[in-house]
Amino acid sequence: MKSFRYSVGPWNIHTGMDPFGPPVRKEVPFEHKLARLKEIGFDAIQLHDDDAIPNVNDFEGSVLRSKAKELKQQLRNVGLVPEFIAPRLWEDERTRDGAYTANSQQLRNYAKERSLKALEIAEELGTNNIVLWLAREGTFVPESKCGVRAVEYLVEAINYMLEANKNIRILIEPKPNEPVDKSFIPTAGHALALSYLTSAPDRVGVLIESAHSLLAGLDPADDMTFALAHNKLWGVHLNDQNGLKFDQDRSFGSVNLRQAFNQVRVLLDHQYGQEGQFVGLDVKALRTQNDDLAYKHLSNSLFVVERLVQKAKSLQTEHISARQEDTDYEELDRLIVDHLLGS
Ligand code: XUL
Ligand code: MN
């Protein structure tokens, strides 16, 4: 019996191409990915607008909607539900100066219109969740943009979406850098503060990705509890990350087991998932994996989450309370490490 409902994106099965080398594995057709993900134990699929409808720029109106309906049937046939749609605003050449925060009004308008397509796809698929990873909203050259105006543009774009569909809710996925040098919304704190500037703060929350918090020098579990305290933790992307480098999307728990444990512990302690939230992964297979072995990062991550659930549930809470009482935190530290080491 699984402890959470799990989700993952089709981009998490990939060819291993990186900025320094070509693909090392075959591209897996979308329908095969779906079947394999279901088999591994996932319940839901995360989708960018163009994962859902390839070349989404080329379609609109009833054609767009009928393609989304076909996908809905395809997902139903496999037994996966859609978790969210995310407009992919970082690949089109019109977003090279940013999307919602581009200096050109015409290009900002493109970003907003493209986002409406994500809303339409979401509506057809039957999900209310729109994820915004604000990939290119930031700077390399500080003088190139006004930070205050950038926040105003972001609020304007979010309000535009909230107004266009009164049922959707927006999950901001903060990340401090990559591909930009300095992001306008680098952390969960910034994302939450931004939510309160919008016209419907109750429909704007966050998705916390472990690696993104780590890249900001923060502890993912702390970002999660901060969002939980605001009742705005609506999604997570569990993975791992070795220090302040590029976004590594390592298998969950593979770098820092205690940090991974604490993410699972806070999710359990605060009944994450009871209102339908999914535990999402955003992990990449190492480039060394051949075609057949390029799914282990997914099954291993699920395995580690479930193992850590067992660890969190078997913690002797009375011992923790006693150490909180007498503030013997050295002993608390030892107790946790010993518990994680097992017998
Ligand atoms: C990028 C990232 C994205 C989002 C969805 O670092 O995490 O894949 O999760 O757009
Ligand atoms: Mn992510």
GROMACS .gro file of C-alpha atoms and ligand atoms in nm:
model
  354
    1MET     CA    1   0.000   0.000   0.000
    2LYS     CA    2   0.153   0.330  -0.113
    3SER     CA    3   0.161   0.626   0.122
    4PHE     CA    4   0.112   0.897  -0.139
    5ARG     CA    5  -0.019   0.937  -0.490
    6TYR     CA    6   0.280   0.990  -0.718
    7SER     CA    7   0.333   1.195  -1.033
    8VAL     CA    8   0.611   1.248  -1.284
    9GLY     CA    9   0.669   1.422  -1.617
   10PRO     CA   10   0.744   1.262  -1.955
   11TRP     CA   11   1.066   1.469  -1.965
   12ASN     CA   12   1.194   1.251  -1.681
   13ILE     CA   13   1.249   0.975  -1.938
   14HIS     CA   14   1.502   1.130  -2.171
   15THR     CA   15   1.789   1.071  -2.407
   16GLY     CA   16   2.067   1.183  -2.174
   17MET     CA   17   2.162   1.476  -2.396
   18ASP     CA   18   2.328   1.756  -2.199
   19PRO     CA   19   2.484   2.092  -2.294
   20PHE     CA   20   2.813   1.911  -2.360
   21GLY     CA   21   2.710   1.598  -2.542
   22PRO     CA   22   2.454   1.446  -2.776
   23PRO     CA   23   2.185   1.187  -2.690
   24VAL     CA   24   2.311   0.855  -2.556
   25ARG     CA   25   1.973   0.682  -2.555
   26LYS     CA   26   1.682   0.647  -2.798
   27GLU     CA   27   1.387   0.884  -2.774
   28VAL     CA   28   1.100   0.690  -2.618
   29PRO     CA   29   0.760   0.751  -2.781
   30PHE     CA   30   0.511   0.933  -2.556
   31GLU     CA   31   0.266   0.640  -2.540
   32HIS     CA   32   0.543   0.403  -2.430
   33LYS     CA   33   0.646   0.646  -2.160
   34LEU     CA   34   0.291   0.655  -2.026
   35ALA     CA   35   0.263   0.277  -2.013
   36ARG     CA   36   0.602   0.242  -1.845
   37LEU     CA   37   0.529   0.512  -1.587
   38LYS     CA   38   0.202   0.346  -1.494
   39GLU     CA   39   0.383   0.014  -1.461
   40ILE     CA   40   0.646   0.169  -1.230
   41GLY     CA   41   0.369   0.286  -0.997
   42PHE     CA   42   0.281   0.643  -1.090
   43ASP     CA   43  -0.075   0.768  -1.060
   44ALA     CA   44  -0.051   1.098  -1.243
   45ILE     CA   45   0.136   1.269  -1.521
   46GLN     CA   46   0.280   1.623  -1.516
   47LEU     CA   47   0.265   1.792  -1.854
   48HIS     CA   48   0.401   2.098  -2.024
   49ASP     CA   49   0.161   2.242  -2.281
   50ASP     CA   50   0.374   2.098  -2.563
   51ASP     CA   51   0.412   1.759  -2.391
   52ALA     CA   52   0.033   1.748  -2.408
   53ILE     CA   53   0.010   1.886  -2.761
   54PRO     CA   54   0.337   1.887  -2.958
   55ASN     CA   55   0.387   2.210  -3.158
   56VAL     CA   56   0.120   2.375  -2.947
   57ASN     CA   57   0.198   2.714  -3.107
   58ASP     CA   58   0.040   2.586  -3.429
   59PHE     CA   59  -0.303   2.509  -3.284
   60GLU     CA   60  -0.584   2.703  -3.128
   61GLY     CA   61  -0.956   2.700  -3.056
   62SER     CA   62  -1.151   2.385  -3.135
   63VAL     CA   63  -0.850   2.207  -3.290
   64LEU     CA   64  -0.648   2.261  -2.972
   65ARG     CA   65  -0.939   2.143  -2.760
   66SER     CA   66  -1.003   1.832  -2.968
   67LYS     CA   67  -0.636   1.734  -2.944
   68ALA     CA   68  -0.659   1.777  -2.567
   69LYS     CA   69  -0.969   1.556  -2.563
   70GLU     CA   70  -0.777   1.283  -2.748
   71LEU     CA   71  -0.502   1.303  -2.488
   72LYS     CA   72  -0.757   1.279  -2.209
   73GLN     CA   73  -0.880   0.952  -2.356
   74GLN     CA   74  -0.525   0.826  -2.400
   75LEU     CA   75  -0.449   0.898  -2.033
   76ARG     CA   76  -0.771   0.733  -1.927
   77ASN     CA   77  -0.682   0.422  -2.125
   78VAL     CA   78  -0.350   0.392  -1.945
   79GLY     CA   79  -0.494   0.478  -1.603
   80LEU     CA   80  -0.306   0.802  -1.537
   81VAL     CA   81  -0.461   1.135  -1.439
   82PRO     CA   82  -0.312   1.474  -1.531
   83GLU     CA   83  -0.164   1.661  -1.234
   84PHE     CA   84  -0.086   1.995  -1.399
   85ILE     CA   85  -0.017   2.179  -1.721
   86ALA     CA   86   0.284   2.412  -1.738
   87PRO     CA   87   0.332   2.658  -2.024
   88ARG     CA   88   0.678   2.594  -2.168
   89LEU     CA   89   0.789   2.953  -2.203
   90TRP     CA   90   1.161   2.907  -2.241
   91GLU     CA   91   1.216   2.732  -2.574
   92ASP     CA   92   1.042   2.960  -2.820
   93GLU     CA   93   1.271   3.217  -2.971
   94ARG     CA   94   1.020   3.486  -2.873
   95THR     CA   95   1.104   3.426  -2.506
   96ARG     CA   96   1.478   3.471  -2.525
   97ASP     CA   97   1.455   3.800  -2.334
   98GLY     CA   98   1.217   3.643  -2.083
   99ALA     CA   99   0.846   3.571  -2.125
  100TYR     CA  100   0.617   3.768  -1.893
  101THR     CA  101   0.903   4.006  -1.812
  102ALA     CA  102   1.047   4.063  -2.162
  103ASN     CA  103   1.120   4.427  -2.234
  104SER     CA  104   0.904   4.417  -2.546
  105GLN     CA  105   0.530   4.443  -2.491
  106GLN     CA  106   0.464   4.239  -2.804
  107LEU     CA  107   0.672   3.953  -2.666
  108ARG     CA  108   0.509   3.978  -2.324
  109ASN     CA  109   0.177   3.945  -2.502
  110TYR     CA  110   0.297   3.631  -2.679
  111ALA     CA  111   0.380   3.479  -2.337
  112LYS     CA  112   0.034   3.561  -2.204
  113GLU     CA  113  -0.146   3.425  -2.510
  114ARG     CA  114   0.060   3.106  -2.502
  115SER     CA  115  -0.026   3.066  -2.133
  116LEU     CA  116  -0.397   3.079  -2.216
  117LYS     CA  117  -0.345   2.768  -2.429
  118ALA     CA  118  -0.217   2.587  -2.121
  119LEU     CA  119  -0.536   2.691  -1.942
  120GLU     CA  120  -0.751   2.555  -2.224
  121ILE     CA  121  -0.562   2.226  -2.229
  122ALA     CA  122  -0.595   2.198  -1.851
  123GLU     CA  123  -0.968   2.261  -1.872
  124GLU     CA  124  -1.016   1.989  -2.133
  125LEU     CA  125  -0.802   1.740  -1.940
  126GLY     CA  126  -0.984   1.812  -1.616
  127THR     CA  127  -0.709   1.957  -1.400
  128ASN     CA  128  -0.715   2.294  -1.224
  129ASN     CA  129  -0.340   2.313  -1.171
  130ILE     CA  130  -0.118   2.541  -1.377
  131VAL     CA  131   0.252   2.529  -1.288
  132LEU     CA  132   0.473   2.826  -1.366
  133TRP     CA  133   0.845   2.762  -1.365
  134LEU     CA  134   0.960   3.115  -1.446
  135ALA     CA  135   1.263   2.994  -1.639
  136ARG     CA  136   1.379   3.308  -1.817
  137GLU     CA  137   1.230   3.569  -1.584
  138GLY     CA  138   1.549   3.722  -1.448
  139THR     CA  139   1.874   3.880  -1.557
  140PHE     CA  140   2.233   3.825  -1.655
  141VAL     CA  141   2.293   4.197  -1.690
  142PRO     CA  142   2.146   4.377  -1.389
  143GLU     CA  143   2.083   4.701  -1.578
  144SER     CA  144   1.884   4.522  -1.850
  145LYS     CA  145   1.558   4.509  -1.652
  146CYS     CA  146   1.386   4.693  -1.371
  147GLY     CA  147   1.321   4.449  -1.083
  148VAL     CA  148   1.017   4.640  -0.962
  149ARG     CA  149   0.860   4.648  -1.305
  150ALA     CA  150   0.939   4.276  -1.348
  151VAL     CA  151   0.731   4.196  -1.042
  152GLU     CA  152   0.450   4.412  -1.178
  153TYR     CA  153   0.465   4.226  -1.509
  154LEU     CA  154   0.454   3.891  -1.330
  155VAL     CA  155   0.150   3.999  -1.128
  156GLU     CA  156  -0.015   4.127  -1.445
  157ALA     CA  157   0.042   3.796  -1.625
  158ILE     CA  158  -0.081   3.589  -1.331
  159ASN     CA  159  -0.390   3.809  -1.291
  160TYR     CA  160  -0.459   3.768  -1.662
  161MET     CA  161  -0.466   3.389  -1.619
  162LEU     CA  162  -0.668   3.400  -1.298
  163GLU     CA  163  -0.923   3.621  -1.471
  164ALA     CA  164  -0.938   3.405  -1.785
  165ASN     CA  165  -1.041   3.097  -1.590
  166LYS     CA  166  -1.192   3.127  -1.244
  167ASN     CA  167  -1.134   2.760  -1.164
  168ILE     CA  168  -0.762   2.737  -1.219
  169ARG     CA  169  -0.501   2.777  -0.953
  170ILE     CA  170  -0.142   2.867  -1.018
  171LEU     CA  171   0.154   2.689  -0.859
  172ILE     CA  172   0.472   2.893  -0.884
  173GLU     CA  173   0.784   2.674  -0.895
  174PRO     CA  174   1.070   2.897  -0.780
  175LYS     CA  175   1.431   2.846  -0.883
  176PRO     CA  176   1.717   3.089  -0.812
  177ASN     CA  177   1.916   3.046  -1.135
  178GLU     CA  178   1.960   2.842  -1.452
  179PRO     CA  179   1.893   2.924  -1.728
  180VAL     CA  180   1.904   3.284  -1.600
  181ASP     CA  181   2.182   3.406  -1.375
  182LYS     CA  182   1.955   3.577  -1.122
  183SER     CA  183   1.588   3.491  -1.109
  184PHE     CA  184   1.326   3.751  -1.013
  185ILE     CA  185   1.147   3.484  -0.805
  186PRO     CA  186   1.436   3.279  -0.664
  187THR     CA  187   1.278   3.118  -0.357
  188ALA     CA  188   0.954   2.990  -0.205
  189GLY     CA  189   0.944   3.305   0.008
  190HIS     CA  190   0.947   3.524  -0.302
  191ALA     CA  191   0.683   3.308  -0.470
  192LEU     CA  192   0.453   3.326  -0.168
  193ALA     CA  193   0.500   3.700  -0.136
  194LEU     CA  194   0.415   3.734  -0.505
  195SER     CA  195   0.096   3.534  -0.452
  196TYR     CA  196  -0.036   3.800  -0.212
  197LEU     CA  197   0.011   4.072  -0.475
  198THR     CA  198  -0.222   3.898  -0.719
  199SER     CA  199  -0.596   3.950  -0.758
  200ALA     CA  200  -0.680   3.607  -0.611
  201PRO     CA  201  -0.417   3.506  -0.354
  202ASP     CA  202  -0.623   3.201  -0.255
  203ARG     CA  203  -0.564   3.062  -0.605
  204VAL     CA  204  -0.187   3.113  -0.614
  205GLY     CA  205   0.043   2.875  -0.429
  206VAL     CA  206   0.376   2.703  -0.476
  207LEU     CA  207   0.542   2.385  -0.596
  208ILE     CA  208   0.867   2.323  -0.412
  209GLU     CA  209   1.144   2.135  -0.592
  210SER     CA  210   1.415   1.998  -0.361
  211ALA     CA  211   1.701   2.084  -0.598
  212HIS     CA  212   1.575   2.440  -0.649
  213SER     CA  213   1.569   2.506  -0.274
  214LEU     CA  214   1.917   2.360  -0.240
  215LEU     CA  215   2.047   2.579  -0.523
  216ALA     CA  216   1.923   2.878  -0.322
  217GLY     CA  217   2.118   2.749  -0.022
  218LEU     CA  218   1.796   2.656   0.159
  219ASP     CA  219   1.667   2.335   0.310
  220PRO     CA  220   1.379   2.193   0.101
  221ALA     CA  221   1.193   2.071   0.411
  222ASP     CA  222   1.201   2.426   0.553
  223ASP     CA  223   1.062   2.565   0.228
  224MET     CA  224   0.788   2.303   0.245
  225THR     CA  225   0.691   2.386   0.602
  226PHE     CA  226   0.690   2.758   0.523
  227ALA     CA  227   0.449   2.696   0.234
  228LEU     CA  228   0.241   2.457   0.447
  229ALA     CA  229   0.205   2.729   0.710
  230HIS     CA  230   0.045   2.943   0.438
  231ASN     CA  231  -0.173   2.653   0.322
  232LYS     CA  232  -0.005   2.692  -0.016
  233LEU     CA  233   0.201   2.378  -0.065
  234TRP     CA  234   0.014   2.240  -0.363
  235GLY     CA  235   0.293   2.046  -0.531
  236VAL     CA  236   0.643   1.908  -0.476
  237HIS     CA  237   0.920   1.793  -0.707
  238LEU     CA  238   1.132   1.558  -0.503
  239ASN     CA  239   1.488   1.505  -0.622
  240ASP     CA  240   1.839   1.569  -0.493
  241GLN     CA  241   2.130   1.796  -0.562
  242ASN     CA  242   2.499   1.796  -0.481
  243GLY     CA  243   2.581   2.150  -0.372
  244LEU     CA  244   2.543   2.483  -0.548
  245LYS     CA  245   2.599   2.378  -0.907
  246PHE     CA  246   2.375   2.330  -1.208
  247ASP     CA  247   2.032   2.175  -1.149
  248GLN     CA  248   2.121   1.807  -1.121
  249ASP     CA  249   1.778   1.646  -1.065
  250ARG     CA  250   1.945   1.350  -0.892
  251SER     CA  251   1.738   1.058  -0.765
  252PHE     CA  252   1.563   1.139  -0.441
  253GLY     CA  253   1.780   1.075  -0.135
  254SER     CA  254   2.088   0.989  -0.338
  255VAL     CA  255   2.294   1.281  -0.207
  256ASN     CA  256   2.162   1.377   0.135
  257LEU     CA  257   1.954   1.112   0.305
  258ARG     CA  258   1.878   1.314   0.616
  259GLN     CA  259   1.749   1.608   0.415
  260ALA     CA  260   1.538   1.364   0.212
  261PHE     CA  261   1.408   1.208   0.533
  262ASN     CA  262   1.302   1.545   0.666
  263GLN     CA  263   1.113   1.630   0.347
  264VAL     CA  264   0.914   1.307   0.377
  265ARG     CA  265   0.868   1.359   0.752
  266VAL     CA  266   0.719   1.709   0.716
  267LEU     CA  267   0.490   1.598   0.433
  268LEU     CA  268   0.358   1.314   0.650
  269ASP     CA  269   0.336   1.522   0.967
  270HIS     CA  270   0.122   1.780   0.790
  271GLN     CA  271  -0.104   1.536   0.603
  272TYR     CA  272   0.026   1.644   0.264
  273GLY     CA  273  -0.178   1.472  -0.003
  274GLN     CA  274  -0.506   1.459   0.187
  275GLU     CA  275  -0.651   1.733  -0.030
  276GLY     CA  276  -0.549   1.555  -0.348
  277GLN     CA  277  -0.193   1.684  -0.380
  278PHE     CA  278   0.054   1.452  -0.549
  279VAL     CA  279   0.408   1.374  -0.451
  280GLY     CA  280   0.583   1.461  -0.775
  281LEU     CA  281   0.931   1.365  -0.885
  282ASP     CA  282   1.155   1.567  -1.115
  283VAL     CA  283   1.455   1.340  -1.159
  284LYS     CA  284   1.693   1.265  -1.444
  285ALA     CA  285   1.867   0.936  -1.525
  286LEU     CA  286   2.245   0.952  -1.519
  287ARG     CA  287   2.403   0.966  -1.862
  288THR     CA  288   2.569   0.630  -1.802
  289GLN     CA  289   2.237   0.440  -1.805
  290ASN     CA  290   2.161   0.246  -2.120
  291ASP     CA  291   1.809   0.236  -2.271
  292ASP     CA  292   1.680  -0.045  -2.050
  293LEU     CA  293   1.822   0.097  -1.730
  294ALA     CA  294   1.706   0.455  -1.781
  295TYR     CA  295   1.401   0.410  -1.557
  296LYS     CA  296   1.580   0.320  -1.235
  297HIS     CA  297   1.601   0.683  -1.121
  298LEU     CA  298   1.220   0.675  -1.113
  299SER     CA  299   1.165   0.341  -0.940
  300ASN     CA  300   1.456   0.407  -0.703
  301SER     CA  301   1.318   0.746  -0.604
  302LEU     CA  302   0.975   0.596  -0.531
  303PHE     CA  303   1.145   0.320  -0.332
  304VAL     CA  304   1.338   0.575  -0.125
  305VAL     CA  305   1.027   0.786  -0.055
  306GLU     CA  306   0.843   0.478   0.072
  307ARG     CA  307   1.143   0.363   0.279
  308LEU     CA  308   1.163   0.707   0.435
  309VAL     CA  309   0.790   0.699   0.506
  310GLN     CA  310   0.857   0.381   0.708
  311LYS     CA  311   1.144   0.556   0.884
  312ALA     CA  312   0.929   0.860   0.963
  313LYS     CA  313   0.646   0.643   1.093
  314SER     CA  314   0.871   0.429   1.310
  315LEU     CA  315   1.038   0.726   1.480
  316GLN     CA  316   0.972   0.706   1.849
  317THR     CA  317   0.801   1.039   1.896
  318GLU     CA  318   0.811   1.018   2.277
  319HIS     CA  319   1.190   1.020   2.260
  320ILE     CA  320   1.182   1.326   2.038
  321SER     CA  321   0.939   1.505   2.271
  322ALA     CA  322   1.163   1.421   2.568
  323ARG     CA  323   1.468   1.568   2.394
  324GLN     CA  324   1.271   1.877   2.295
  325GLU     CA  325   1.176   1.904   2.662
  326ASP     CA  326   1.530   1.878   2.802
  327THR     CA  327   1.690   2.047   2.494
  328ASP     CA  328   1.947   1.767   2.465
  329TYR     CA  329   1.972   1.819   2.092
  330GLU     CA  330   2.304   1.635   2.068
  331GLU     CA  331   2.116   1.325   2.179
  332LEU     CA  332   1.831   1.404   1.938
  333ASP     CA  333   2.085   1.427   1.654
  334ARG     CA  334   2.232   1.089   1.745
  335LEU     CA  335   1.889   0.933   1.776
  336ILE     CA  336   1.788   1.043   1.426
  337VAL     CA  337   2.118   0.936   1.266
  338ASP     CA  338   2.100   0.600   1.444
  339HIS     CA  339   1.740   0.556   1.328
  340LEU     CA  340   1.840   0.629   0.969
  341LEU     CA  341   2.134   0.390   0.986
  342GLY     CA  342   1.903   0.110   1.100
  343SER     CA  343   2.017  -0.205   1.272
  344XUL     C1  344   1.321   2.304  -1.430
  344XUL     C2  345   1.204   2.234  -1.379
  344XUL     C3  346   1.088   2.220  -1.471
  344XUL     C4  347   0.956   2.237  -1.405
  344XUL     C5  348   0.837   2.231  -1.493
  344XUL     O1  349   1.426   2.311  -1.344
  344XUL     O2  350   1.206   2.186  -1.268
  344XUL     O3  351   1.095   2.096  -1.534
  344XUL     O4  352   0.939   2.140  -1.307
  344XUL     O5  353   0.837   2.325  -1.592
  345MN      MN  354   1.069   2.083  -1.143
   0.00000   0.00000   0.00000
